[in-house]
Structures are given as structure tokens and as C-alpha cells.
Short mmCIF file of C-alpha atoms in Angstrom, two decimals:
data_model
loop_
_atom_site.label_atom_id
_atom_site.label_comp_id
_atom_site.label_asym_id
_atom_site.label_seq_id
_atom_site.Cartn_x
_atom_site.Cartn_y
_atom_site.Cartn_z
CA UNK A 692 0.00 0.00 0.00
CA UNK A 693 2.48 2.59 -1.17
CA UNK A 694 0.09 4.93 -2.99
CA UNK A 695 -0.48 8.38 -1.56
CA UNK A 696 -3.91 9.93 -2.03
CA UNK A 697 -4.77 13.61 -2.02
CA UNK A 698 -7.72 14.62 0.14
CA UNK A 699 -9.89 14.78 -2.97
CA UNK A 700 -8.81 11.30 -4.07
CA UNK A 701 -9.47 9.93 -0.59
CA UNK A 702 -12.96 11.44 -0.56
CA UNK A 703 -13.57 9.81 -3.93
CA UNK A 704 -12.35 6.46 -2.61
CA UNK A 705 -14.77 6.76 0.34
CA UNK A 706 -17.63 7.56 -2.01
CA UNK A 707 -16.83 4.70 -4.37
CA UNK A 708 -16.58 2.27 -1.45
CA UNK A 709 -20.10 3.22 -0.41
CA UNK A 710 -21.31 2.77 -4.01
CA UNK A 711 -19.69 -0.70 -3.95
CA UNK A 712 -21.83 -1.63 -0.93
CA UNK A 713 -19.78 -0.64 2.14
CA UNK A 714 -21.99 1.48 4.46
CA UNK A 715 -20.41 4.83 5.33
CA UNK A 716 -21.37 4.25 8.96
CA UNK A 717 -19.29 1.06 8.88
CA UNK A 718 -16.30 2.95 7.51
CA UNK A 719 -16.56 5.48 10.36
CA UNK A 720 -17.00 2.75 12.95
CA UNK A 721 -13.90 0.96 11.68
CA UNK A 722 -11.92 4.20 11.64
CA UNK A 723 -12.85 5.10 15.19
CA UNK A 724 -12.13 1.57 16.36
CA UNK A 725 -8.64 1.78 14.81
CA UNK A 726 -8.06 5.04 16.70
CA UNK A 727 -9.20 3.44 19.95
CA UNK A 728 -6.91 0.46 19.41
CA UNK A 729 -3.92 2.73 18.87
CA UNK A 730 -4.86 4.89 21.87
CA UNK A 731 -4.79 1.80 24.08
CA UNK A 732 -1.22 1.13 22.97
CA UNK A 733 -0.19 4.67 23.91
CA UNK A 734 -1.77 4.82 27.38
CA UNK A 735 -1.86 2.67 30.49
CA UNK A 736 -5.02 0.71 31.40
CA UNK A 737 -7.78 2.92 32.81
CA UNK A 738 -6.05 6.01 31.48
CA UNK A 739 -7.60 9.46 31.43
CA UNK A 740 -8.18 10.35 27.77
CA UNK A 741 -9.48 13.61 26.35
CA UNK A 742 -11.05 13.44 22.88
CA UNK A 743 -11.29 16.72 20.95
CA UNK A 744 -13.99 16.39 18.28
CA UNK A 745 -14.60 18.67 15.34
CA UNK A 746 -17.85 19.40 13.50
CA UNK A 747 -17.24 16.97 10.58
CA UNK A 748 -16.45 13.32 9.94
CA UNK A 749 -13.11 13.63 11.75
CA UNK A 750 -15.12 14.42 14.88
CA UNK A 751 -17.35 11.43 14.13
CA UNK A 752 -14.26 9.19 14.24
CA UNK A 753 -13.49 10.74 17.62
CA UNK A 754 -16.94 9.92 19.03
CA UNK A 755 -16.52 6.28 17.94
CA UNK A 756 -13.09 6.09 19.57
CA UNK A 757 -14.43 7.63 22.77
CA UNK A 758 -17.21 5.04 22.98
CA UNK A 759 -14.83 2.10 22.56
CA UNK A 760 -12.26 3.49 24.98
CA UNK A 761 -14.85 4.05 27.69
CA UNK A 762 -16.14 0.49 27.26
CA UNK A 763 -12.56 -0.69 27.86
CA UNK A 764 -12.30 1.07 31.20
CA UNK A 765 -10.69 4.37 30.27
CA UNK A 766 -11.85 7.65 31.75
CA UNK A 767 -12.96 9.62 28.69
CA UNK A 768 -13.87 13.30 28.34
CA UNK A 769 -15.21 14.55 25.01
CA UNK A 770 -15.15 18.17 23.86
CA UNK A 771 -16.90 19.30 20.71
CA UNK A 772 -15.86 22.27 18.60
CA UNK A 773 -19.27 23.28 17.29
CA UNK A 774 -22.87 22.67 18.26
CA UNK A 775 -24.33 19.22 18.78
CA UNK A 776 -27.44 20.11 16.78
CA UNK A 777 -25.42 21.07 13.70
CA UNK A 778 -23.65 17.75 13.31
CA UNK A 779 -24.73 15.86 10.21
CA UNK A 780 -24.87 12.33 8.88
CA UNK A 781 -22.63 9.68 10.39
CA UNK A 782 -20.97 12.18 12.73
CA UNK A 783 -24.36 13.09 14.21
CA UNK A 784 -25.29 9.41 14.58
CA UNK A 785 -22.04 8.61 16.42
CA UNK A 786 -22.43 11.65 18.68
CA UNK A 787 -25.83 10.22 19.64
CA UNK A 788 -24.29 6.81 20.29
CA UNK A 789 -21.65 8.42 22.49
CA UNK A 790 -24.25 10.38 24.44
CA UNK A 791 -25.94 7.09 25.30
CA UNK A 792 -22.81 6.24 27.30
CA UNK A 793 -21.14 9.54 28.16
CA UNK A 794 -21.44 13.30 27.88
CA UNK A 795 -20.11 16.10 25.74
CA UNK A 796 -18.60 18.27 28.43
CA UNK A 797 -18.72 21.69 26.74
CA UNK A 798 -19.01 23.13 23.28
CA UNK A 799 -15.63 24.70 22.63
CA UNK A 800 -16.99 27.53 20.48
CA UNK A 801 -18.94 29.22 23.24
CA UNK A 802 -16.88 28.23 26.27
CA UNK A 803 -16.64 30.99 28.89
CA UNK A 804 -13.66 31.78 31.14
CA UNK A 805 -14.64 29.22 33.80
CA UNK A 806 -15.20 26.52 31.21
CA UNK A 807 -11.89 27.31 29.51
CA UNK A 808 -10.10 27.01 32.83
CA UNK A 809 -11.81 23.67 33.46
CA UNK A 810 -10.96 22.34 30.02
CA UNK A 811 -7.33 23.37 30.41
CA UNK A 812 -7.19 21.61 33.75
CA UNK A 813 -8.66 18.47 32.17
CA UNK A 814 -6.14 18.61 29.32
CA UNK A 815 -3.29 18.98 31.77
CA UNK A 816 -4.38 15.91 33.73
CA UNK A 817 -4.92 13.72 30.67
CA UNK A 818 -2.70 10.73 29.96
CA UNK A 819 -3.51 11.07 26.26
CA UNK A 820 -5.23 13.58 23.99
CA UNK A 821 -6.98 12.46 20.81
CA UNK A 822 -7.08 15.18 18.16
CA UNK A 823 -10.20 14.56 16.06
CA UNK A 824 -10.87 18.24 15.43
CA UNK A 825 -10.14 18.76 11.74
CA UNK A 826 -9.05 16.29 9.11
CA UNK A 827 -6.81 16.40 6.07
CA UNK A 828 -9.14 18.63 4.08
CA UNK A 829 -8.60 21.71 6.26
CA UNK A 830 -8.10 24.76 4.02
CA UNK A 831 -8.15 27.64 6.50
CA UNK A 832 -6.30 28.52 9.68
CA UNK A 833 -7.44 27.03 12.97
CA UNK A 834 -10.02 29.28 14.70
CA UNK A 835 -8.74 31.85 17.21
CA UNK A 836 -10.90 30.32 19.93
CA UNK A 837 -8.93 27.08 19.69
CA UNK A 838 -5.66 29.00 19.67
CA UNK A 839 -6.60 30.61 22.97
CA UNK A 840 -8.15 27.54 24.52
CA UNK A 841 -5.29 25.12 23.95
CA UNK A 842 -2.27 27.42 23.87
CA UNK A 843 -1.04 26.22 27.24
CA UNK A 844 -1.40 22.51 26.55
CA UNK A 845 -1.79 21.34 22.97
CA UNK A 846 0.87 23.72 21.65
CA UNK A 847 3.30 23.36 24.55
CA UNK A 848 6.26 21.05 25.06
CA UNK A 849 4.76 19.75 28.30
CA UNK A 850 1.58 18.55 26.61
CA UNK A 851 0.49 14.92 27.15
CA UNK A 852 0.98 12.61 24.14
CA UNK A 853 -1.35 13.41 21.25
CA UNK A 854 -2.88 10.88 18.88
CA UNK A 855 -4.11 12.57 15.71
CA UNK A 856 -6.94 11.25 13.58
CA UNK A 857 -5.96 11.29 9.89
CA UNK A 858 -3.63 14.33 10.23
CA UNK A 859 -2.89 16.73 13.08
CA UNK A 860 -5.33 19.65 13.06
CA UNK A 861 -3.91 22.64 11.21
CA UNK A 862 -2.13 20.55 8.56
CA UNK A 863 -3.08 20.44 4.88
CA UNK A 864 -3.30 16.75 4.00
CA UNK A 865 -2.47 17.24 0.33
CA UNK A 866 0.52 19.57 0.57
CA UNK A 867 1.99 18.77 3.99
CA UNK A 868 2.04 22.51 4.76
CA UNK A 869 0.69 24.21 7.87
CA UNK A 870 -2.51 26.15 7.23
CA UNK A 871 -2.10 29.46 9.08
CA UNK A 872 0.23 29.94 12.03
CA UNK A 873 -0.65 27.06 14.33
CA UNK A 874 -0.79 23.30 14.07
CA UNK A 875 -1.03 20.47 16.57
CA UNK A 876 2.11 18.33 16.85
CA UNK A 877 1.12 14.70 17.23
CA UNK A 878 3.09 11.88 18.83
CA UNK A 879 1.34 9.45 16.51
CA UNK A 880 -1.22 9.65 13.71
CA UNK A 881 -3.76 7.08 12.59
CA UNK A 882 -4.81 7.36 8.96
CA UNK A 883 -7.02 5.16 6.82
CA UNK A 884 -6.76 3.09 3.61
CA UNK A 885 -3.82 5.04 2.13
CA UNK A 886 -1.41 7.65 3.41
CA UNK A 887 -1.61 11.22 2.18
CA UNK A 888 1.20 13.50 0.99
CA UNK A 889 1.18 15.28 4.37
CA UNK A 890 2.36 12.07 6.01
CA UNK A 891 5.61 12.00 4.00
CA UNK A 892 6.30 15.63 3.03
CA UNK A 893 7.82 18.07 5.50
CA UNK A 894 6.80 19.72 7.73
CA UNK A 895 3.86 17.31 7.84
CA UNK A 896 6.07 14.24 8.22
CA UNK A 897 7.55 15.69 11.40
CA UNK A 898 4.23 16.94 12.80
CA UNK A 899 2.45 13.59 12.31
CA UNK A 900 4.90 11.57 14.38
CA UNK A 901 4.66 7.86 13.71
CA UNK A 902 2.00 7.19 11.08
CA UNK A 903 -0.21 4.12 11.49
CA UNK A 904 -2.14 3.00 8.42
CA UNK A 905 -5.43 1.28 9.24
CA UNK A 906 -7.64 -0.86 7.01
CA UNK A 907 -11.23 0.33 7.45
CA UNK A 908 -12.87 -1.80 4.78
CA UNK A 909 -12.42 0.25 1.60
CA UNK A 910 -11.90 -2.31 -1.20
CA UNK A 911 -8.65 -2.04 -3.14
CA UNK A 912 -10.82 -2.23 -6.24
CA UNK A 913 -11.81 1.42 -5.88
CA UNK A 914 -8.56 2.19 -7.69
CA UNK A 915 -10.09 0.70 -10.82
CA UNK A 916 -12.50 3.61 -10.84
CA UNK A 917 -10.68 6.25 -8.81
CA UNK A 918 -9.81 9.33 -10.84
CA UNK A 919 -6.43 11.02 -10.81
CA UNK A 920 -2.92 9.61 -10.65
CA UNK A 921 -1.93 8.38 -7.18
CA UNK A 922 1.47 9.46 -6.00
CA UNK A 923 3.75 6.65 -4.89
CA UNK A 924 6.18 6.44 -2.05
CA UNK A 925 9.40 4.44 -1.89
CA UNK A 926 8.65 2.96 1.50
CA UNK A 927 9.70 -0.58 0.67
CA UNK A 928 12.49 -2.33 -1.16
CA UNK A 929 12.34 -1.84 -4.91
CA UNK A 930 13.38 -5.24 -6.27
CA UNK A 931 14.80 -3.63 -9.40
CA UNK A 932 17.65 -2.42 -7.20
CA UNK A 933 18.79 -6.04 -7.06
CA UNK A 934 19.19 -6.39 -10.80
CA UNK A 935 22.77 -5.19 -11.34
CA UNK A 936 24.32 -7.53 -8.80
CA UNK A 937 21.94 -10.38 -9.60
CA UNK A 938 22.95 -10.14 -13.24
CA UNK A 939 26.61 -10.38 -12.24
CA UNK A 940 25.91 -13.52 -10.22
CA UNK A 941 23.85 -15.22 -12.92
CA UNK A 942 25.74 -14.19 -16.05
CA UNK A 943 29.11 -15.80 -15.45
CA UNK A 944 30.33 -14.99 -18.96
CA UNK A 945 29.28 -11.35 -18.88
CA UNK A 946 31.75 -8.59 -19.73
CA UNK A 947 32.32 -5.29 -17.98
CA UNK A 948 30.87 -3.47 -20.99
CA UNK A 949 27.61 -5.35 -20.39
CA UNK A 950 27.16 -3.06 -17.38
CA UNK A 951 27.83 0.19 -19.17
CA UNK A 952 30.57 2.79 -19.32
CA UNK A 953 29.82 5.90 -17.30
CA UNK A 954 31.58 9.23 -17.73
CA UNK A 955 31.88 12.02 -15.16
CA UNK A 956 33.09 15.42 -16.33
CA UNK A 957 35.42 16.98 -13.76
CA UNK A 958 36.04 20.63 -13.03
CA UNK A 959 39.41 22.41 -13.15
CA UNK A 960 42.47 21.78 -11.00
CA UNK A 961 41.11 22.94 -7.62
CA UNK A 962 37.54 21.61 -8.09
CA UNK A 963 38.06 17.91 -8.74
CA UNK A 964 36.85 16.24 -5.55
CA UNK A 965 33.13 16.30 -6.30
CA UNK A 966 33.57 14.55 -9.64
CA UNK A 967 35.64 11.82 -8.02
CA UNK A 968 32.93 11.26 -5.42
CA UNK A 969 30.40 10.81 -8.21
CA UNK A 970 32.68 8.54 -10.21
CA UNK A 971 33.39 6.27 -7.25
CA UNK A 972 29.66 6.06 -6.50
CA UNK A 973 28.85 5.12 -10.10
CA UNK A 974 31.44 2.35 -10.08
CA UNK A 975 30.37 0.99 -6.71
CA UNK A 976 26.67 0.92 -7.62
CA UNK A 977 27.49 -1.39 -10.51
CA UNK A 978 28.63 0.44 -13.65
CA UNK A 979 31.07 -1.78 -15.58
CA UNK A 980 33.54 1.03 -16.26
CA UNK A 981 33.77 4.65 -15.15
CA UNK A 982 35.91 7.39 -16.68
CA UNK A 983 36.58 10.87 -15.33
CA UNK A 984 37.04 13.40 -18.14
CA UNK A 985 38.86 16.52 -16.97
CA UNK A 986 40.76 19.58 -18.22
CA UNK A 987 44.45 18.91 -18.89
CA UNK A 988 45.54 20.91 -15.84
CA UNK A 989 43.54 18.57 -13.56
CA UNK A 990 44.86 15.29 -14.92
CA UNK A 991 47.70 14.88 -12.41
CA UNK A 992 45.49 15.77 -9.44
CA UNK A 993 42.83 13.27 -10.45
CA UNK A 994 45.41 10.62 -11.32
CA UNK A 995 46.82 10.83 -7.80
CA UNK A 996 43.45 9.77 -6.37
CA UNK A 997 41.95 7.39 -8.94
CA UNK A 998 42.65 3.70 -9.34
CA UNK A 999 39.76 1.61 -10.73
CA UNK A 1000 38.22 4.76 -12.23
CA UNK A 1001 39.85 5.67 -15.53
CA UNK A 1002 40.97 9.14 -16.60
CA UNK A 1003 40.98 11.04 -19.89
CA UNK A 1004 41.82 14.67 -20.67
CA UNK A 1005 39.03 16.70 -22.27
CA UNK A 1006 38.75 20.43 -22.79
CA UNK A 1007 35.64 22.34 -23.78
CA UNK A 1008 32.71 21.22 -25.89
CA UNK A 1009 35.00 19.81 -28.56
CA UNK A 1010 36.81 17.65 -26.02
CA UNK A 1011 33.49 16.40 -24.63
CA UNK A 1012 32.44 15.41 -28.13
CA UNK A 1013 35.65 13.47 -28.65
CA UNK A 1014 35.17 11.56 -25.39
CA UNK A 1015 31.60 10.65 -26.29
CA UNK A 1016 32.45 9.61 -29.82
CA UNK A 1017 33.02 6.18 -28.30
CA UNK A 1018 29.40 4.96 -28.27
CA UNK A 1019 30.17 2.46 -25.53
CA UNK A 1020 30.21 5.45 -23.14
CA UNK A 1021 26.48 5.30 -22.57
CA UNK A 1022 25.85 7.52 -19.53
CA UNK A 1023 27.24 10.94 -18.61
CA UNK A 1024 27.20 13.18 -15.56
CA UNK A 1025 28.21 16.83 -15.54
CA UNK A 1026 27.88 19.43 -12.81
CA UNK A 1027 29.53 18.43 -9.52
CA UNK A 1028 32.35 20.93 -8.93
CA UNK A 1029 32.46 21.73 -12.62
CA UNK A 1030 32.16 25.51 -12.51
CA UNK A 1031 29.43 27.90 -13.64
CA UNK A 1032 29.53 29.77 -16.92
CA UNK A 1033 29.22 29.86 -20.69
CA UNK A 1034 31.70 27.04 -21.23
CA UNK A 1035 29.67 24.75 -18.99
CA UNK A 1036 26.57 25.55 -21.02
CA UNK A 1037 28.40 24.74 -24.25
CA UNK A 1038 29.59 21.38 -22.90
CA UNK A 1039 26.08 20.54 -21.66
CA UNK A 1040 24.76 21.31 -25.15
CA UNK A 1041 27.41 19.03 -26.67
CA UNK A 1042 26.57 16.20 -24.26
CA UNK A 1043 22.82 16.47 -24.90
CA UNK A 1044 23.57 16.14 -28.59
CA UNK A 1045 24.72 12.55 -28.07
CA UNK A 1046 22.52 9.51 -27.48
CA UNK A 1047 23.90 8.64 -24.03
CA UNK A 1048 21.84 8.95 -20.85
CA UNK A 1049 22.54 12.26 -19.09
CA UNK A 1050 22.54 13.45 -15.47
CA UNK A 1051 22.69 17.22 -14.97
CA UNK A 1052 23.55 18.33 -11.45
CA UNK A 1053 24.79 21.36 -9.53
CA UNK A 1054 26.81 23.74 -11.74
CA UNK A 1055 25.37 22.27 -14.93
CA UNK A 1056 21.97 23.51 -13.74
CA UNK A 1057 23.09 26.83 -12.24
CA UNK A 1058 24.85 27.77 -15.48
CA UNK A 1059 21.41 28.19 -17.08
CA UNK A 1060 20.11 30.43 -14.27
CA UNK A 1061 19.92 33.55 -16.46
CA UNK A 1062 18.08 31.74 -19.24
CA UNK A 1063 16.36 28.52 -18.10
CA UNK A 1064 14.43 28.11 -21.38
CA UNK A 1065 17.78 27.58 -23.10
CA UNK A 1066 18.30 24.33 -21.19
CA UNK A 1067 14.72 23.24 -21.77
CA UNK A 1068 15.16 23.86 -25.49
CA UNK A 1069 18.27 21.66 -25.53
CA UNK A 1070 16.34 18.83 -23.87
CA UNK A 1071 13.44 19.36 -26.28
CA UNK A 1072 15.75 19.03 -29.28
CA UNK A 1073 17.13 15.85 -27.76
CA UNK A 1074 13.61 14.43 -27.50
CA UNK A 1075 13.09 15.07 -31.19
CA UNK A 1076 16.32 13.20 -31.90
CA UNK A 1077 16.09 10.20 -29.57
CA UNK A 1078 12.33 9.92 -29.08
CA UNK A 1079 9.83 10.64 -26.31
CA UNK A 1080 12.11 9.20 -23.60
CA UNK A 1081 15.20 11.45 -23.58
CA UNK A 1082 16.83 9.65 -20.57
CA UNK A 1083 17.75 12.94 -18.92
CA UNK A 1084 17.73 13.35 -15.12
CA UNK A 1085 17.97 16.73 -13.39
CA UNK A 1086 18.95 16.67 -9.70
CA UNK A 1087 18.29 20.13 -8.21
CA UNK A 1088 18.08 21.06 -4.56
CA UNK A 1089 15.50 23.71 -3.68
CA UNK A 1090 17.78 26.65 -4.52
CA UNK A 1091 18.72 25.27 -7.91
CA UNK A 1092 15.10 24.39 -8.61
CA UNK A 1093 14.00 27.98 -7.99
CA UNK A 1094 16.69 29.22 -10.34
CA UNK A 1095 15.56 26.89 -13.13
CA UNK A 1096 11.81 27.07 -12.57
CA UNK A 1097 11.20 30.41 -10.79
CA UNK A 1098 7.52 30.56 -11.74
CA UNK A 1099 6.55 27.06 -10.61
CA UNK A 1100 4.87 27.13 -7.19
CA UNK A 1101 2.80 24.82 -5.03
CA UNK A 1102 3.62 21.81 -2.92
CA UNK A 1103 6.84 19.92 -3.47
CA UNK A 1104 4.92 17.21 -5.28
CA UNK A 1105 3.18 19.69 -7.54
CA UNK A 1106 6.41 21.50 -8.35
CA UNK A 1107 8.37 18.34 -9.17
CA UNK A 1108 5.59 17.12 -11.45
CA UNK A 1109 5.24 20.49 -13.18
CA UNK A 1110 8.99 20.76 -13.75
CA UNK A 1111 9.12 17.26 -15.20
CA UNK A 1112 6.20 18.02 -17.49
CA UNK A 1113 7.81 21.25 -18.68
CA UNK A 1114 11.29 19.85 -19.22
CA UNK A 1115 10.54 16.31 -20.32
CA UNK A 1116 13.27 15.17 -17.92
CA UNK A 1117 13.00 13.18 -14.70
CA UNK A 1118 13.31 15.62 -11.78
CA UNK A 1119 14.92 14.61 -8.49
CA UNK A 1120 13.95 17.49 -6.20
CA UNK A 1121 16.30 16.80 -3.31
CA UNK A 1122 15.79 17.26 0.41
CA UNK A 1123 14.87 15.22 3.49
CA UNK A 1124 11.68 14.33 1.60
CA UNK A 1125 13.15 13.95 -1.89
CA UNK A 1126 10.48 13.93 -4.60
CA UNK A 1127 10.97 12.38 -8.03
CA UNK A 1128 8.77 13.96 -10.69
CA UNK A 1129 8.01 12.32 -14.03
CA UNK A 1130 6.56 13.94 -17.15
CA UNK A 1131 3.73 11.36 -17.19
CA UNK A 1132 2.31 12.98 -14.05
CA UNK A 1133 3.59 10.32 -11.69
CA UNK A 1134 5.62 11.27 -8.64
CA UNK A 1135 7.52 9.35 -5.99
CA UNK A 1136 8.42 10.42 -2.47
CA UNK A 1137 11.39 8.88 -0.72
CA UNK A 1138 10.95 8.15 2.98
CA UNK A 1139 14.12 6.36 4.12
CA UNK A 1140 16.63 9.25 4.26
CA UNK A 1141 18.13 9.88 7.73
CA UNK A 1142 19.16 13.39 8.88
CA UNK A 1143 22.89 12.61 8.71
CA UNK A 1144 22.65 12.62 4.91
CA UNK A 1145 22.84 16.42 5.22
CA UNK A 1146 26.59 16.52 4.68
CA UNK A 1147 28.89 18.02 2.06
CA UNK A 1148 29.20 15.87 -1.05
CA UNK A 1149 26.13 13.77 -0.37
CA UNK A 1150 24.42 15.09 -3.50
CA UNK A 1151 27.50 14.28 -5.61
CA UNK A 1152 27.26 10.66 -4.49
CA UNK A 1153 23.54 10.57 -5.30
CA UNK A 1154 24.25 11.88 -8.82
CA UNK A 1155 26.87 9.13 -9.18
CA UNK A 1156 24.38 6.47 -8.12
CA UNK A 1157 21.90 7.70 -10.75
CA UNK A 1158 24.69 7.67 -13.35
CA UNK A 1159 25.81 4.15 -12.52
CA UNK A 1160 22.28 2.74 -12.73
CA UNK A 1161 21.64 4.53 -16.02
CA UNK A 1162 24.86 3.04 -17.41
CA UNK A 1163 23.50 -0.42 -16.62
CA UNK A 1164 20.44 0.24 -18.74
CA UNK A 1165 17.84 1.24 -16.20
CA UNK A 1166 15.32 3.80 -17.41
CA UNK A 1167 15.63 7.35 -16.12
CA UNK A 1168 12.63 6.88 -13.80
CA UNK A 1169 13.79 3.57 -12.35
CA UNK A 1170 17.39 4.75 -12.01
CA UNK A 1171 16.25 7.88 -10.17
CA UNK A 1172 13.98 5.96 -7.81
CA UNK A 1173 16.53 3.26 -7.07
CA UNK A 1174 19.39 5.73 -6.62
CA UNK A 1175 17.48 7.86 -4.13
CA UNK A 1176 16.40 4.80 -2.17
CA UNK A 1177 19.95 3.36 -2.17
CA UNK A 1178 21.31 6.73 -1.06
CA UNK A 1179 19.10 6.69 2.03
CA UNK A 1180 19.66 3.01 2.71
CA UNK A 1181 23.44 3.37 2.58
CA UNK A 1182 23.22 6.24 5.07
CA UNK A 1183 21.04 4.16 7.37
CA UNK A 1184 23.47 1.25 7.14
CA UNK A 1185 26.39 3.46 8.16
CA UNK A 1186 24.63 5.48 10.87
CA UNK A 1187 25.43 8.85 12.52
CA UNK A 1188 28.85 10.34 11.85
CA UNK A 1189 28.49 9.73 8.12
CA UNK A 1190 30.49 11.73 5.60
CA UNK A 1191 29.87 11.52 1.87
CA UNK A 1192 32.91 9.34 1.23
CA UNK A 1193 31.32 6.64 3.40
CA UNK A 1194 28.20 6.22 1.24
CA UNK A 1195 29.54 4.21 -1.73
CA UNK A 1196 31.30 1.81 0.62
CA UNK A 1197 27.94 0.78 2.09
CA UNK A 1198 26.57 -0.44 -1.26
CA UNK A 1199 27.92 -4.01 -0.72
CA UNK A 1200 26.12 -4.17 2.64
CA UNK A 1201 22.84 -2.96 1.15
CA UNK A 1202 23.10 -5.28 -1.86
CA UNK A 1203 23.89 -8.22 0.42
CA UNK A 1204 20.75 -7.49 2.45
CA UNK A 1205 18.69 -7.35 -0.73
CA UNK A 1206 19.97 -10.74 -1.81
CA UNK A 1207 19.09 -12.52 1.42
#
């Protein structure tokens, strides 16, 4: 279950499930029961639990959870934001069912000073707070009355643990952004059927805490009718990652050229380290051969550090063309430590004129800052030459992305998709929640990257991983997905204290785990 659904897609899935014969009241009952089950895991037996219910279906889930928790011996207080008489549908029915067992202490909208003081005291004494106020579809800032009411507890560091229903209140489920100035920070979040972008995109990923995905009875078959393209998340092992090393084990008579010849273009004398990081990563991830092409003045410096990676002098666009005249060199990376300027643009143009797969990173992207359409035009010409799949991967961080696509706004998912559609390239929009955008409208969010990946040279290694997988014949989309996942997995295998040089050396460990 790795699809991510927007709030609109999730609402459609709910509706289609009902049309397929699943009662909506059953869906709400199952959702509330899942919340109650998770609440029991977070609190001691007979715990004091405060349930904050909103005026919609999220509040209905809260009423169901309250009923089940009270029947299990917990002391439950329920507070409603809104008026009991204005609740509708399944939420109204479950409020009635709760009232048969318990009470709604106060309506939060009209609470006076004494009631506010009492509610704050109750919140402070709680062992657990369940946030069922507003769900993933929230589009406006949390009301001021809630800001005032819960400022001392729900938004404080000393607050009891909070279990959020669907998403923490104040968070946009589709974008992962905070709506307004305040949001509840949950210790854990229970969501239903499929995760939403807010569960994997920052700041939402941080605000949700641990995300628990519950099955509430929506048939998987709704996807046969569900409109829109689900986003996917790399939350599990992609078996295609195994292919390079599996091929080596099975094809005893294979030759190094069967696994491609990757080329990394190096910068001048004092800017060679980044290219070597990329080259080593490409070789380690499985490319059969790797060559660093560098200006003549950098040959001796690179030669002093390279062993298995080969070296060739190349100067300017003409030199790049000479290197790539050997058609066995089937994948190229330019950008890490290369330098920004007109010469870089000319070399990029020369590279894109060949049939090899191309990774453009760092300086190769920044060199087009003053005229981004120039780069897009080069990729467009390449599409006309090689077909609809140009096998070009762009790997910008947020700053580089803004320089290339200054007018593209929206969530990280929306921006990566839009940039991929405009450029025709696969976009790896880097960060702790790296998003891979594809021109088909698909997008992939990586979820395995640890914080210690934020270190100098990490992006150069990632670009090398993409390059090495492209050299072995993987498509641009698969190479991007696998490289990003491997990048995070190598960092996890090494642990804190990581520096970029450590990443390629963890590939054997990760591959060995995949082969178990």
C-alpha cells in the first residue's frame, strides 16, 4: 500500500466504497475503532483520555473512539468544537451513540472563562489527547478560539501525548504545509486506507509523528474507478535495485561493458573532488567502467586519487564530443564541482547532442540560471532526436530548482511534477523528503533518508548512483527511484557520523541485504 492519495482522491475512494456496498457508517465505525486500538497502545489501562472532536467526519471518528475506549475502562472526556445540533450524517449518529454512554462536556466555540479554565485543567491531567478536530481537508487557519483555549497545553512542550486522527489539526493533507500559524504536533497519527502526501512531506512528516495505516474496509478495487494519478512512495524495497548484482551472479560470462561505461566530467584543478565522489559512486553501484574526463591541468590531481576509475583529458565542448564519440560510453554526468559559466553551457549542449543517458547536477543547472528556457530547449531538441524518452535526469536542490523554474509554485509534489512536465526530464527534487517527478504525471516520495545525509558531497554521491544505474540500462525513472532509495539506505546502514565518502562503501552491505 504505497500509494499516496490527495484529500480529494481519498474522498472519492470513500464515495466509491459506499457505491460498492460498504456502508459509510461502517467505515466510520472501523476508523474510530482503529483510533481506539492505537490509543490503548499509547496509554496505560484505565487512562484518562481527552477526545477533541470537530464538526465533521473527523469528529465522528473521535466519538466512535471515545465510545470504545470508555467500554474498555478508560476515563474519557469529550469536547466538541461546534454545536451538537449542527452535526450531520454519520458524525451526528455517532455523537448520539456516544451520548448514550457519556457526555459532551462543553461546546468549545462558546466556552466561557470558567469553562476554559476547566478544560485546560482536564487537558493537563490527561494521559492522552486524541485530536479529532479537523481532518486532512482543512483549508483555512485554525479558529482563534482554539488558539486561545489550547495554547497552554496542545501547543506546549509539556503537553500529554497526542494521537491525531488522519492528520494533526492545522495541517493540509495534500501539501503537507501548515494552514495558518498554528498546528497540533502529534506523537502518533492514525490514517485510513492510504497515506496522504502530508504524512511523508515536510513539515507534515515531522508533525504527524509515527503514522499508522489502518484498514477500514475500503476495497482495493476502488482504484479501478478512482480518478487522478496516485502518488507513490518508496517505502519498501524496490526489487529492481537487485538487478545489477543479480545479473553479475547469474551471467558468469558477462563482460564489464555489459554493465555500461559511465563518464563524469570533472572541473578544473582545484575543483576535482566532487567529480571523483560521483565517479566512485557510479562504479560501486554497478557500472562496468567509469571514466573521469577533466581539463588537462587537472589530470595529475585526479590521477593521484583514482585507481579503478579511468581518466581522460578533455577540454571544452570539442573535447566532450571526442570523449563521447566512443558509443560504448552510454551515460554521462556533468555538474559536480564543474564551474558555472558559458563554457559549462556549451559542454552541456554538446553532451545532450549525443545519445547517451545524461545526469545534470549542480553547476550544470546553475549555469542556465539567467536563461532557463535555453536548457529546456536543448532537452526538447534531444527528445526530437532520440524519441519521447530522452533519458535525462535533473537533480536540483530547492535553490537550484528555484533558479531553473522560478515561476513554478505549489507543494513539493506539484512542483516536481510540473517541472518534469515542462522539461521532459525526470526531476529529483532533493531534500529530506526527496520527490521524483516524471513527465507522465507520476511522482515518488522517498521516505528512508536519515538526517545525517545532510553533509557536504552527499548530492554528488547521489548523482553518481543515478549515473551508474543509467549506465547499466535502467530507465531514467527507475534509475532515479533506485538511486534515491539506495542513497538513504546506505546512510542508514552506516549510521550517525556519516560523511559523503562513506556512502559508496555501504553499497555491498545494502546489496547483500537485498539478496538474502
